[in-house]
Amino acid sequence: MTWKPTKKLFALAMAVGLLAAACGDDDDTTTDTTEATEQTTEDTAAEFEAGTTMADIAEAGTITVGVKYDQPGFGLQNPTTSEVEGFDVEIARLIVEAIGEDVEIEFVESVSRNREPFLQDGTVDLVIATYTINDARKQVIDFAGPYFVAEQDIMVRADDETIESVDDLNGKNVCTVTGSTSATNVAASAPQASVTLLDTYSQCAEAMTDGRVEAVTTDNTILAGLVQASDGEYKLIEAPFSEEPYGIGLPKGDDDFRNFINDRLEEIFESGEWAEAFESTLGAIGLDTPEPPEVDRYTETPPAPTTTAAP
Ligand code: GLU
């Protein structure tokens, strides 16, 4: 006879897990909640209504996900294996395994400026790429999440003593990326900065090594990865000047898919799988695991912002 666990058993397993956690028995908690979540995944996969994106993907057996390829900790292509690795990649896996254990993910490199176009023209089904949720982007795509909240910060050469806050960027040569909120934010917060816009943050890091720019600005978590990879050449200022809630981008108007992803995010926040994914990726570059953020299930597209510069 095949053992068929039920949702009741899942609830029981969760309760046991929580009890074990309360008793300080961390090892048991991890095992219990992981097994329980695997079961929920199987239950969910069988329940998709025909015509939903989840049913279509389960039937096709593949999904395309846009991620970064040059951001240590989030999405980085391993030069030896060519596999892409990082927190965003793990989040993709955790979402997709709830559609079907056998669904294959085809990762597609997305730089900041092509994330909305890739979702609009169908190049990718999802974008999970350090992608800030904002009203300008919600005009053309939708977001599940957030699943993480970063802050914009500044990276300089380790021996630089002249830049200690965003104000100090005025009059300096600064690099950031086309189509990013980092570009919009630095233009607003340091209007006298001379901003070089490139395609990727790794190109900005090279521009600093070459002496073409004096600072790179974007999310602190992206910069933390570049600082670690620089082997003492760069440092992070740690003077954040914006909040960047990361969402999962999906085509506009697919509310069933958005609800499904939001449900799954809440499930992995609860089960500990989100924290495990964080520890094994961003934890390895020295970041402490935060509390997961609260999912925002917005029901209407907000009005478009009036500034023309916002990406
Ligand atoms: N989170 C910001 C954004 O979505 C900056 C990082 C990036 O460009 O990926 O624009």
PDB file of C-alpha atoms and ligand atoms in Angstrom:
ATOM      1  CA  MET A   1       0.000   0.000   0.000  1.00  0.00           C
ATOM      2  CA  THR A   2       1.270   3.467  -0.789  1.00  0.00           C
ATOM      3  CA  TRP A   3       1.372   5.848   2.127  1.00  0.00           C
ATOM      4  CA  LYS A   4      -0.564   8.988   1.234  1.00  0.00           C
ATOM      5  CA  PRO A   5      -0.016  11.779   3.741  1.00  0.00           C
ATOM      6  CA  THR A   6      -2.789  14.313   4.055  1.00  0.00           C
ATOM      7  CA  LYS A   7      -2.992  18.029   4.757  1.00  0.00           C
ATOM      8  CA  LYS A   8      -3.941  17.122   8.345  1.00  0.00           C
ATOM      9  CA  LEU A   9      -0.655  15.285   8.681  1.00  0.00           C
ATOM     10  CA  PHE A  10       1.081  18.325   7.248  1.00  0.00           C
ATOM     11  CA  ALA A  11      -0.505  20.470   9.959  1.00  0.00           C
ATOM     12  CA  LEU A  12       0.552  17.923  12.566  1.00  0.00           C
ATOM     13  CA  ALA A  13       4.099  17.827  11.219  1.00  0.00           C
ATOM     14  CA  MET A  14       4.200  21.625  11.333  1.00  0.00           C
ATOM     15  CA  ALA A  15       2.963  21.556  14.932  1.00  0.00           C
ATOM     16  CA  VAL A  16       5.637  18.990  15.841  1.00  0.00           C
ATOM     17  CA  GLY A  17       8.198  21.149  14.082  1.00  0.00           C
ATOM     18  CA  LEU A  18       7.107  24.236  15.953  1.00  0.00           C
ATOM     19  CA  LEU A  19       7.148  22.352  19.247  1.00  0.00           C
ATOM     20  CA  ALA A  20      10.630  21.042  18.528  1.00  0.00           C
ATOM     21  CA  ALA A  21      11.706  24.588  17.683  1.00  0.00           C
ATOM     22  CA  ALA A  22      10.244  25.832  20.952  1.00  0.00           C
ATOM     23  CA  CYS A  23      12.278  23.161  22.761  1.00  0.00           C
ATOM     24  CA  GLY A  24      15.411  24.353  20.981  1.00  0.00           C
ATOM     25  CA  ASP A  25      15.767  21.133  18.986  1.00  0.00           C
ATOM     26  CA  ASP A  26      16.840  22.737  15.725  1.00  0.00           C
ATOM     27  CA  ASP A  27      17.943  19.604  13.856  1.00  0.00           C
ATOM     28  CA  ASP A  28      14.596  17.859  14.223  1.00  0.00           C
ATOM     29  CA  THR A  29      12.729  21.003  13.198  1.00  0.00           C
ATOM     30  CA  THR A  30      14.572  21.213   9.905  1.00  0.00           C
ATOM     31  CA  THR A  31      13.838  17.592   9.034  1.00  0.00           C
ATOM     32  CA  ASP A  32      10.165  17.724   9.969  1.00  0.00           C
ATOM     33  CA  THR A  33       9.338  20.934   8.143  1.00  0.00           C
ATOM     34  CA  THR A  34      11.241  19.936   5.000  1.00  0.00           C
ATOM     35  CA  GLU A  35       9.395  16.633   4.705  1.00  0.00           C
ATOM     36  CA  ALA A  36       6.096  18.329   5.407  1.00  0.00           C
ATOM     37  CA  THR A  37       6.684  20.938   2.726  1.00  0.00           C
ATOM     38  CA  GLU A  38       7.613  18.348   0.127  1.00  0.00           C
ATOM     39  CA  GLN A  39       4.240  16.786   0.740  1.00  0.00           C
ATOM     40  CA  THR A  40       2.414  20.099   0.287  1.00  0.00           C
ATOM     41  CA  THR A  41       4.252  20.525  -3.001  1.00  0.00           C
ATOM     42  CA  GLU A  42       2.872  17.215  -4.292  1.00  0.00           C
ATOM     43  CA  ASP A  43      -0.643  18.036  -3.130  1.00  0.00           C
ATOM     44  CA  THR A  44      -0.547  21.447  -4.821  1.00  0.00           C
ATOM     45  CA  ALA A  45       0.818  20.115  -8.114  1.00  0.00           C
ATOM     46  CA  ALA A  46      -2.223  17.912  -8.617  1.00  0.00           C
ATOM     47  CA  GLU A  47      -4.766  20.691  -8.064  1.00  0.00           C
ATOM     48  CA  PHE A  48      -4.265  23.157 -10.941  1.00  0.00           C
ATOM     49  CA  GLU A  49      -7.320  24.204 -12.876  1.00  0.00           C
ATOM     50  CA  ALA A  50      -7.098  23.724 -16.640  1.00  0.00           C
ATOM     51  CA  GLY A  51      -6.186  26.949 -18.411  1.00  0.00           C
ATOM     52  CA  THR A  52      -4.071  28.355 -15.589  1.00  0.00           C
ATOM     53  CA  THR A  53      -0.398  29.123 -16.201  1.00  0.00           C
ATOM     54  CA  MET A  54       0.509  26.573 -13.518  1.00  0.00           C
ATOM     55  CA  ALA A  55      -1.404  23.823 -15.394  1.00  0.00           C
ATOM     56  CA  ASP A  56       0.208  24.871 -18.704  1.00  0.00           C
ATOM     57  CA  ILE A  57       3.718  24.803 -17.209  1.00  0.00           C
ATOM     58  CA  ALA A  58       3.094  21.460 -15.463  1.00  0.00           C
ATOM     59  CA  GLU A  59       1.896  20.037 -18.777  1.00  0.00           C
ATOM     60  CA  ALA A  60       4.806  21.483 -20.805  1.00  0.00           C
ATOM     61  CA  GLY A  61       7.325  20.335 -18.182  1.00  0.00           C
ATOM     62  CA  THR A  62       9.461  23.474 -18.630  1.00  0.00           C
ATOM     63  CA  ILE A  63       9.539  27.104 -17.537  1.00  0.00           C
ATOM     64  CA  THR A  64      11.877  29.966 -18.475  1.00  0.00           C
ATOM     65  CA  VAL A  65      13.155  32.217 -15.702  1.00  0.00           C
ATOM     66  CA  GLY A  66      15.195  35.389 -16.182  1.00  0.00           C
ATOM     67  CA  VAL A  67      18.020  35.779 -13.642  1.00  0.00           C
ATOM     68  CA  LYS A  68      21.263  37.723 -13.372  1.00  0.00           C
ATOM     69  CA  TYR A  69      24.468  35.938 -14.447  1.00  0.00           C
ATOM     70  CA  ASP A  70      27.102  38.229 -12.914  1.00  0.00           C
ATOM     71  CA  GLN A  71      25.899  38.970  -9.379  1.00  0.00           C
ATOM     72  CA  PRO A  72      27.636  36.883  -6.682  1.00  0.00           C
ATOM     73  CA  GLY A  73      25.139  35.636  -4.075  1.00  0.00           C
ATOM     74  CA  PHE A  74      22.021  36.220  -6.244  1.00  0.00           C
ATOM     75  CA  GLY A  75      22.633  34.961  -9.763  1.00  0.00           C
ATOM     76  CA  LEU A  76      26.121  34.062 -10.896  1.00  0.00           C
ATOM     77  CA  GLN A  77      27.133  31.741 -13.714  1.00  0.00           C
ATOM     78  CA  ASN A  78      29.699  29.269 -12.437  1.00  0.00           C
ATOM     79  CA  PRO A  79      32.543  29.448 -14.999  1.00  0.00           C
ATOM     80  CA  THR A  80      33.403  25.763 -14.522  1.00  0.00           C
ATOM     81  CA  THR A  81      29.948  24.189 -14.695  1.00  0.00           C
ATOM     82  CA  SER A  82      28.106  26.998 -16.580  1.00  0.00           C
ATOM     83  CA  GLU A  83      25.300  26.527 -14.037  1.00  0.00           C
ATOM     84  CA  VAL A  84      23.802  29.656 -12.550  1.00  0.00           C
ATOM     85  CA  GLU A  85      23.899  29.877  -8.731  1.00  0.00           C
ATOM     86  CA  GLY A  86      22.559  32.155  -5.994  1.00  0.00           C
ATOM     87  CA  PHE A  87      19.580  33.144  -3.855  1.00  0.00           C
ATOM     88  CA  ASP A  88      17.393  34.166  -6.827  1.00  0.00           C
ATOM     89  CA  VAL A  89      18.140  30.823  -8.493  1.00  0.00           C
ATOM     90  CA  GLU A  90      17.153  28.972  -5.308  1.00  0.00           C
ATOM     91  CA  ILE A  91      13.925  30.980  -5.036  1.00  0.00           C
ATOM     92  CA  ALA A  92      13.151  29.982  -8.647  1.00  0.00           C
ATOM     93  CA  ARG A  93      13.694  26.303  -7.778  1.00  0.00           C
ATOM     94  CA  LEU A  94      11.489  26.506  -4.677  1.00  0.00           C
ATOM     95  CA  ILE A  95       8.642  28.128  -6.641  1.00  0.00           C
ATOM     96  CA  VAL A  96       8.877  25.815  -9.631  1.00  0.00           C
ATOM     97  CA  GLU A  97       9.048  22.576  -7.620  1.00  0.00           C
ATOM     98  CA  ALA A  98       5.579  23.430  -6.323  1.00  0.00           C
ATOM     99  CA  ILE A  99       4.285  23.368  -9.917  1.00  0.00           C
ATOM    100  CA  GLY A 100       5.798  19.944 -10.467  1.00  0.00           C
ATOM    101  CA  GLU A 101       8.843  18.087  -9.214  1.00  0.00           C
ATOM    102  CA  ASP A 102       9.873  17.285 -12.797  1.00  0.00           C
ATOM    103  CA  VAL A 103       9.414  20.735 -14.292  1.00  0.00           C
ATOM    104  CA  GLU A 104      12.715  21.869 -15.775  1.00  0.00           C
ATOM    105  CA  ILE A 105      13.867  25.451 -15.441  1.00  0.00           C
ATOM    106  CA  GLU A 106      15.554  27.110 -18.377  1.00  0.00           C
ATOM    107  CA  PHE A 107      17.471  30.058 -16.967  1.00  0.00           C
ATOM    108  CA  VAL A 108      17.893  33.049 -19.284  1.00  0.00           C
ATOM    109  CA  GLU A 109      20.320  35.886 -18.565  1.00  0.00           C
ATOM    110  CA  SER A 110      18.401  39.088 -17.884  1.00  0.00           C
ATOM    111  CA  VAL A 111      20.164  42.383 -17.340  1.00  0.00           C
ATOM    112  CA  SER A 112      18.319  45.196 -15.570  1.00  0.00           C
ATOM    113  CA  ARG A 113      17.034  46.988 -18.679  1.00  0.00           C
ATOM    114  CA  ASN A 114      15.519  43.929 -20.398  1.00  0.00           C
ATOM    115  CA  ARG A 115      13.469  42.533 -17.483  1.00  0.00           C
ATOM    116  CA  GLU A 116      10.125  44.176 -18.388  1.00  0.00           C
ATOM    117  CA  PRO A 117      10.580  43.598 -22.180  1.00  0.00           C
ATOM    118  CA  PHE A 118      11.420  39.907 -21.584  1.00  0.00           C
ATOM    119  CA  LEU A 119       8.184  39.462 -19.615  1.00  0.00           C
ATOM    120  CA  GLN A 120       6.140  41.455 -22.119  1.00  0.00           C
ATOM    121  CA  ASP A 121       7.395  39.622 -25.224  1.00  0.00           C
ATOM    122  CA  GLY A 122       7.313  36.140 -23.646  1.00  0.00           C
ATOM    123  CA  THR A 123      11.083  35.537 -23.673  1.00  0.00           C
ATOM    124  CA  VAL A 124      10.676  34.462 -20.029  1.00  0.00           C
ATOM    125  CA  ASP A 125       7.756  33.313 -17.846  1.00  0.00           C
ATOM    126  CA  LEU A 126       9.220  34.842 -14.683  1.00  0.00           C
ATOM    127  CA  VAL A 127      11.967  37.277 -13.700  1.00  0.00           C
ATOM    128  CA  ILE A 128      13.747  36.662 -10.392  1.00  0.00           C
ATOM    129  CA  ALA A 129      16.668  39.060 -10.643  1.00  0.00           C
ATOM    130  CA  THR A 130      17.188  41.498  -7.738  1.00  0.00           C
ATOM    131  CA  TYR A 131      14.062  43.135  -9.149  1.00  0.00           C
ATOM    132  CA  THR A 132      12.627  46.006  -7.101  1.00  0.00           C
ATOM    133  CA  ILE A 133       8.842  46.198  -6.913  1.00  0.00           C
ATOM    134  CA  ASN A 134       7.700  49.687  -7.896  1.00  0.00           C
ATOM    135  CA  ASP A 135       4.711  51.516  -9.354  1.00  0.00           C
ATOM    136  CA  ALA A 136       6.400  52.395 -12.659  1.00  0.00           C
ATOM    137  CA  ARG A 137       7.114  48.750 -13.408  1.00  0.00           C
ATOM    138  CA  LYS A 138       3.625  47.695 -12.252  1.00  0.00           C
ATOM    139  CA  GLN A 139       2.212  49.636 -15.216  1.00  0.00           C
ATOM    140  CA  VAL A 140       3.501  46.924 -17.580  1.00  0.00           C
ATOM    141  CA  ILE A 141       4.132  43.776 -15.483  1.00  0.00           C
ATOM    142  CA  ASP A 142       3.063  42.392 -12.095  1.00  0.00           C
ATOM    143  CA  PHE A 143       5.030  41.333  -9.027  1.00  0.00           C
ATOM    144  CA  ALA A 144       4.616  38.555  -6.506  1.00  0.00           C
ATOM    145  CA  GLY A 145       6.440  39.080  -3.224  1.00  0.00           C
ATOM    146  CA  PRO A 146       8.455  40.749  -1.871  1.00  0.00           C
ATOM    147  CA  TYR A 147      10.767  37.896  -0.867  1.00  0.00           C
ATOM    148  CA  PHE A 148      13.628  40.128   0.332  1.00  0.00           C
ATOM    149  CA  VAL A 149      14.249  43.826   1.053  1.00  0.00           C
ATOM    150  CA  ALA A 150      17.595  45.412   0.100  1.00  0.00           C
ATOM    151  CA  GLU A 151      18.791  49.028   0.417  1.00  0.00           C
ATOM    152  CA  GLN A 152      20.787  51.099  -2.044  1.00  0.00           C
ATOM    153  CA  ASP A 153      24.356  51.779  -0.921  1.00  0.00           C
ATOM    154  CA  ILE A 154      27.751  52.767  -2.361  1.00  0.00           C
ATOM    155  CA  MET A 155      30.968  50.859  -3.086  1.00  0.00           C
ATOM    156  CA  VAL A 156      34.321  52.650  -3.313  1.00  0.00           C
ATOM    157  CA  ARG A 157      37.994  51.663  -3.417  1.00  0.00           C
ATOM    158  CA  ALA A 158      39.162  50.422   0.002  1.00  0.00           C
ATOM    159  CA  ASP A 159      41.551  53.402   0.453  1.00  0.00           C
ATOM    160  CA  ASP A 160      38.945  56.056  -0.475  1.00  0.00           C
ATOM    161  CA  GLU A 161      38.260  58.467   2.410  1.00  0.00           C
ATOM    162  CA  THR A 162      36.273  61.060   0.443  1.00  0.00           C
ATOM    163  CA  ILE A 163      32.888  59.323   0.037  1.00  0.00           C
ATOM    164  CA  GLU A 164      30.917  58.605   3.192  1.00  0.00           C
ATOM    165  CA  SER A 165      27.324  59.223   2.116  1.00  0.00           C
ATOM    166  CA  VAL A 166      25.225  59.770  -0.990  1.00  0.00           C
ATOM    167  CA  ASP A 167      25.780  63.567  -0.704  1.00  0.00           C
ATOM    168  CA  ASP A 168      29.493  63.013  -1.296  1.00  0.00           C
ATOM    169  CA  LEU A 169      28.700  61.588  -4.743  1.00  0.00           C
ATOM    170  CA  ASN A 170      27.926  65.114  -5.998  1.00  0.00           C
ATOM    171  CA  GLY A 171      30.825  66.109  -8.281  1.00  0.00           C
ATOM    172  CA  LYS A 172      32.138  62.514  -8.500  1.00  0.00           C
ATOM    173  CA  ASN A 173      32.124  59.968 -11.321  1.00  0.00           C
ATOM    174  CA  VAL A 174      29.713  57.204 -10.331  1.00  0.00           C
ATOM    175  CA  CYS A 175      28.685  54.040 -12.141  1.00  0.00           C
ATOM    176  CA  THR A 176      25.339  52.250 -12.084  1.00  0.00           C
ATOM    177  CA  VAL A 177      23.149  50.315 -14.499  1.00  0.00           C
ATOM    178  CA  THR A 178      20.663  51.293 -17.222  1.00  0.00           C
ATOM    179  CA  GLY A 179      17.038  50.452 -16.378  1.00  0.00           C
ATOM    180  CA  SER A 180      17.685  50.121 -12.630  1.00  0.00           C
ATOM    181  CA  THR A 181      16.121  51.920  -9.691  1.00  0.00           C
ATOM    182  CA  SER A 182      19.727  52.579  -8.629  1.00  0.00           C
ATOM    183  CA  ALA A 183      20.047  54.991 -11.581  1.00  0.00           C
ATOM    184  CA  THR A 184      16.810  56.803 -10.702  1.00  0.00           C
ATOM    185  CA  ASN A 185      17.648  57.014  -6.999  1.00  0.00           C
ATOM    186  CA  VAL A 186      21.185  58.357  -7.438  1.00  0.00           C
ATOM    187  CA  ALA A 187      19.962  60.988  -9.914  1.00  0.00           C
ATOM    188  CA  ALA A 188      17.420  62.134  -7.304  1.00  0.00           C
ATOM    189  CA  SER A 189      19.717  61.971  -4.252  1.00  0.00           C
ATOM    190  CA  ALA A 190      22.987  63.284  -5.782  1.00  0.00           C
ATOM    191  CA  PRO A 191      21.923  65.434  -8.754  1.00  0.00           C
ATOM    192  CA  GLN A 192      25.455  66.796  -9.284  1.00  0.00           C
ATOM    193  CA  ALA A 193      27.020  63.349  -9.638  1.00  0.00           C
ATOM    194  CA  SER A 194      28.340  62.456 -13.074  1.00  0.00           C
ATOM    195  CA  VAL A 195      26.656  59.099 -13.679  1.00  0.00           C
ATOM    196  CA  THR A 196      28.012  56.476 -16.090  1.00  0.00           C
ATOM    197  CA  LEU A 197      25.339  53.950 -17.072  1.00  0.00           C
ATOM    198  CA  LEU A 198      26.509  50.473 -18.105  1.00  0.00           C
ATOM    199  CA  ASP A 199      24.647  47.186 -18.651  1.00  0.00           C
ATOM    200  CA  THR A 200      25.768  45.285 -15.542  1.00  0.00           C
ATOM    201  CA  TYR A 201      27.208  45.881 -12.095  1.00  0.00           C
ATOM    202  CA  SER A 202      30.251  43.712 -12.869  1.00  0.00           C
ATOM    203  CA  GLN A 203      31.038  46.149 -15.717  1.00  0.00           C
ATOM    204  CA  CYS A 204      30.741  48.992 -13.172  1.00  0.00           C
ATOM    205  CA  ALA A 205      33.184  47.172 -10.855  1.00  0.00           C
ATOM    206  CA  GLU A 206      35.648  46.924 -13.772  1.00  0.00           C
ATOM    207  CA  ALA A 207      35.186  50.627 -14.502  1.00  0.00           C
ATOM    208  CA  MET A 208      36.226  51.357 -10.910  1.00  0.00           C
ATOM    209  CA  THR A 209      39.272  49.104 -11.170  1.00  0.00           C
ATOM    210  CA  ASP A 210      40.286  50.955 -14.362  1.00  0.00           C
ATOM    211  CA  GLY A 211      39.870  54.313 -12.615  1.00  0.00           C
ATOM    212  CA  ARG A 212      37.046  55.454 -14.935  1.00  0.00           C
ATOM    213  CA  VAL A 213      34.716  55.965 -11.932  1.00  0.00           C
ATOM    214  CA  GLU A 214      35.221  56.619  -8.222  1.00  0.00           C
ATOM    215  CA  ALA A 215      32.140  54.789  -6.928  1.00  0.00           C
ATOM    216  CA  VAL A 216      29.529  52.185  -7.844  1.00  0.00           C
ATOM    217  CA  THR A 217      26.015  52.478  -6.469  1.00  0.00           C
ATOM    218  CA  THR A 218      23.254  49.886  -6.274  1.00  0.00           C
ATOM    219  CA  ASP A 219      21.669  47.548  -3.699  1.00  0.00           C
ATOM    220  CA  ASN A 220      23.862  46.782  -0.671  1.00  0.00           C
ATOM    221  CA  THR A 221      23.460  43.030  -1.197  1.00  0.00           C
ATOM    222  CA  ILE A 222      24.736  43.171  -4.789  1.00  0.00           C
ATOM    223  CA  LEU A 223      27.639  45.362  -3.686  1.00  0.00           C
ATOM    224  CA  ALA A 224      28.422  42.969  -0.787  1.00  0.00           C
ATOM    225  CA  GLY A 225      28.995  40.220  -3.371  1.00  0.00           C
ATOM    226  CA  LEU A 226      31.247  42.470  -5.469  1.00  0.00           C
ATOM    227  CA  VAL A 227      33.190  43.597  -2.385  1.00  0.00           C
ATOM    228  CA  GLN A 228      33.802  39.982  -1.419  1.00  0.00           C
ATOM    229  CA  ALA A 229      34.873  39.070  -4.936  1.00  0.00           C
ATOM    230  CA  SER A 230      37.297  42.054  -5.016  1.00  0.00           C
ATOM    231  CA  ASP A 231      39.629  40.544  -2.428  1.00  0.00           C
ATOM    232  CA  GLY A 232      40.110  43.710  -0.407  1.00  0.00           C
ATOM    233  CA  GLU A 233      40.153  46.130  -3.353  1.00  0.00           C
ATOM    234  CA  TYR A 234      36.702  47.642  -2.646  1.00  0.00           C
ATOM    235  CA  LYS A 235      34.619  48.449   0.432  1.00  0.00           C
ATOM    236  CA  LEU A 236      30.950  49.162   1.153  1.00  0.00           C
ATOM    237  CA  ILE A 237      30.149  52.603   2.606  1.00  0.00           C
ATOM    238  CA  GLU A 238      27.154  51.316   4.617  1.00  0.00           C
ATOM    239  CA  ALA A 239      25.113  54.521   4.312  1.00  0.00           C
ATOM    240  CA  PRO A 240      21.903  53.248   2.676  1.00  0.00           C
ATOM    241  CA  PHE A 241      19.589  55.747   0.980  1.00  0.00           C
ATOM    242  CA  SER A 242      16.629  53.743  -0.391  1.00  0.00           C
ATOM    243  CA  GLU A 243      14.531  50.648   0.230  1.00  0.00           C
ATOM    244  CA  GLU A 244      14.413  47.999  -2.499  1.00  0.00           C
ATOM    245  CA  PRO A 245      11.803  45.258  -1.983  1.00  0.00           C
ATOM    246  CA  TYR A 246      12.593  42.382  -4.375  1.00  0.00           C
ATOM    247  CA  GLY A 247       9.674  40.833  -6.226  1.00  0.00           C
ATOM    248  CA  ILE A 248       9.108  38.055  -8.716  1.00  0.00           C
ATOM    249  CA  GLY A 249       8.151  39.639 -12.021  1.00  0.00           C
ATOM    250  CA  LEU A 250       5.416  37.994 -14.090  1.00  0.00           C
ATOM    251  CA  PRO A 251       3.274  39.021 -17.074  1.00  0.00           C
ATOM    252  CA  LYS A 252       0.640  41.642 -16.266  1.00  0.00           C
ATOM    253  CA  GLY A 253      -2.816  40.442 -15.228  1.00  0.00           C
ATOM    254  CA  ASP A 254      -2.065  36.774 -14.459  1.00  0.00           C
ATOM    255  CA  ASP A 255      -3.624  36.933 -10.987  1.00  0.00           C
ATOM    256  CA  ASP A 256      -3.948  33.149 -10.548  1.00  0.00           C
ATOM    257  CA  PHE A 257      -0.227  32.732 -11.142  1.00  0.00           C
ATOM    258  CA  ARG A 258       0.577  35.683  -8.871  1.00  0.00           C
ATOM    259  CA  ASN A 259      -1.593  34.253  -6.060  1.00  0.00           C
ATOM    260  CA  PHE A 260       0.007  30.855  -6.492  1.00  0.00           C
ATOM    261  CA  ILE A 261       3.535  32.339  -6.218  1.00  0.00           C
ATOM    262  CA  ASN A 262       2.541  34.452  -3.209  1.00  0.00           C
ATOM    263  CA  ASP A 263       1.066  31.362  -1.494  1.00  0.00           C
ATOM    264  CA  ARG A 264       4.238  29.431  -2.208  1.00  0.00           C
ATOM    265  CA  LEU A 265       6.434  32.269  -0.889  1.00  0.00           C
ATOM    266  CA  GLU A 266       4.483  32.270   2.369  1.00  0.00           C
ATOM    267  CA  GLU A 267       4.871  28.497   2.518  1.00  0.00           C
ATOM    268  CA  ILE A 268       8.676  28.624   2.150  1.00  0.00           C
ATOM    269  CA  PHE A 269       8.950  31.528   4.613  1.00  0.00           C
ATOM    270  CA  GLU A 270       7.105  29.356   7.120  1.00  0.00           C
ATOM    271  CA  SER A 271       8.842  26.044   6.400  1.00  0.00           C
ATOM    272  CA  GLY A 272      12.377  27.371   6.787  1.00  0.00           C
ATOM    273  CA  GLU A 273      13.297  26.630   3.148  1.00  0.00           C
ATOM    274  CA  TRP A 274      13.593  30.351   2.390  1.00  0.00           C
ATOM    275  CA  ALA A 275      16.047  30.776   5.285  1.00  0.00           C
ATOM    276  CA  GLU A 276      18.028  27.722   4.163  1.00  0.00           C
ATOM    277  CA  ALA A 277      18.276  29.154   0.643  1.00  0.00           C
ATOM    278  CA  PHE A 278      19.485  32.464   2.087  1.00  0.00           C
ATOM    279  CA  GLU A 279      22.100  30.843   4.330  1.00  0.00           C
ATOM    280  CA  SER A 280      23.559  28.692   1.570  1.00  0.00           C
ATOM    281  CA  THR A 281      23.929  31.607  -0.870  1.00  0.00           C
ATOM    282  CA  LEU A 282      23.994  35.093   0.681  1.00  0.00           C
ATOM    283  CA  GLY A 283      25.103  33.608   4.029  1.00  0.00           C
ATOM    284  CA  ALA A 284      28.257  32.438   2.262  1.00  0.00           C
ATOM    285  CA  ILE A 285      29.139  36.064   1.428  1.00  0.00           C
ATOM    286  CA  GLY A 286      28.717  37.073   5.067  1.00  0.00           C
ATOM    287  CA  LEU A 287      25.098  38.288   5.241  1.00  0.00           C
ATOM    288  CA  ASP A 288      22.969  37.443   8.295  1.00  0.00           C
ATOM    289  CA  THR A 289      19.631  35.813   7.556  1.00  0.00           C
ATOM    290  CA  PRO A 290      16.839  38.363   8.110  1.00  0.00           C
ATOM    291  CA  GLU A 291      13.166  37.742   8.899  1.00  0.00           C
ATOM    292  CA  PRO A 292      11.222  37.196   5.673  1.00  0.00           C
ATOM    293  CA  PRO A 293       9.176  40.235   4.561  1.00  0.00           C
ATOM    294  CA  GLU A 294       5.387  40.371   4.333  1.00  0.00           C
ATOM    295  CA  VAL A 295       3.919  39.479   0.942  1.00  0.00           C
ATOM    296  CA  ASP A 296       1.986  42.344  -0.705  1.00  0.00           C
ATOM    297  CA  ARG A 297      -1.125  41.038  -2.482  1.00  0.00           C
ATOM    298  CA  TYR A 298      -2.061  44.312  -4.169  1.00  0.00           C
ATOM    299  CA  THR A 299      -5.359  44.231  -6.023  1.00  0.00           C
ATOM    300  CA  GLU A 300      -5.107  47.251  -8.319  1.00  0.00           C
ATOM    301  CA  THR A 301      -2.425  48.757 -10.510  1.00  0.00           C
ATOM    302  CA  PRO A 302      -1.310  51.972  -8.795  1.00  0.00           C
ATOM    303  CA  PRO A 303      -1.248  55.242 -10.751  1.00  0.00           C
ATOM    304  CA  ALA A 304       1.885  55.763 -12.862  1.00  0.00           C
ATOM    305  CA  PRO A 305       4.490  57.939 -11.112  1.00  0.00           C
ATOM    306  CA  THR A 306       4.740  61.427 -12.576  1.00  0.00           C
ATOM    307  CA  THR A 307       8.550  61.487 -12.903  1.00  0.00           C
ATOM    308  CA  THR A 308       9.624  60.393 -16.372  1.00  0.00           C
ATOM    309  CA  ALA A 309      12.992  59.055 -15.186  1.00  0.00           C
ATOM    310  CA  ALA A 310      11.689  56.087 -13.163  1.00  0.00           C
ATOM    311  CA  PRO A 311      12.422  52.754 -14.841  1.00  0.00           C
TER     312      PRO A 311
HETATM  313  N1  GLU B   1      16.950  46.388  -7.301  1.00  0.00           N
HETATM  314  C1  GLU B   1      17.252  47.405  -8.249  1.00  0.00           C
HETATM  315  C2  GLU B   1      16.402  47.289  -9.498  1.00  0.00           C
HETATM  316  O1  GLU B   1      15.596  46.423  -9.628  1.00  0.00           O
HETATM  317  C3  GLU B   1      18.717  47.452  -8.604  1.00  0.00           C
HETATM  318  C4  GLU B   1      19.340  46.123  -8.912  1.00  0.00           C
HETATM  319  C5  GLU B   1      19.209  45.694 -10.350  1.00  0.00           C
HETATM  320  O2  GLU B   1      19.324  46.517 -11.256  1.00  0.00           O
HETATM  321  O3  GLU B   1      19.023  44.498 -10.553  1.00  0.00           O
HETATM  322  O4  GLU B   1      16.489  48.084 -10.376  1.00  0.00           O
END
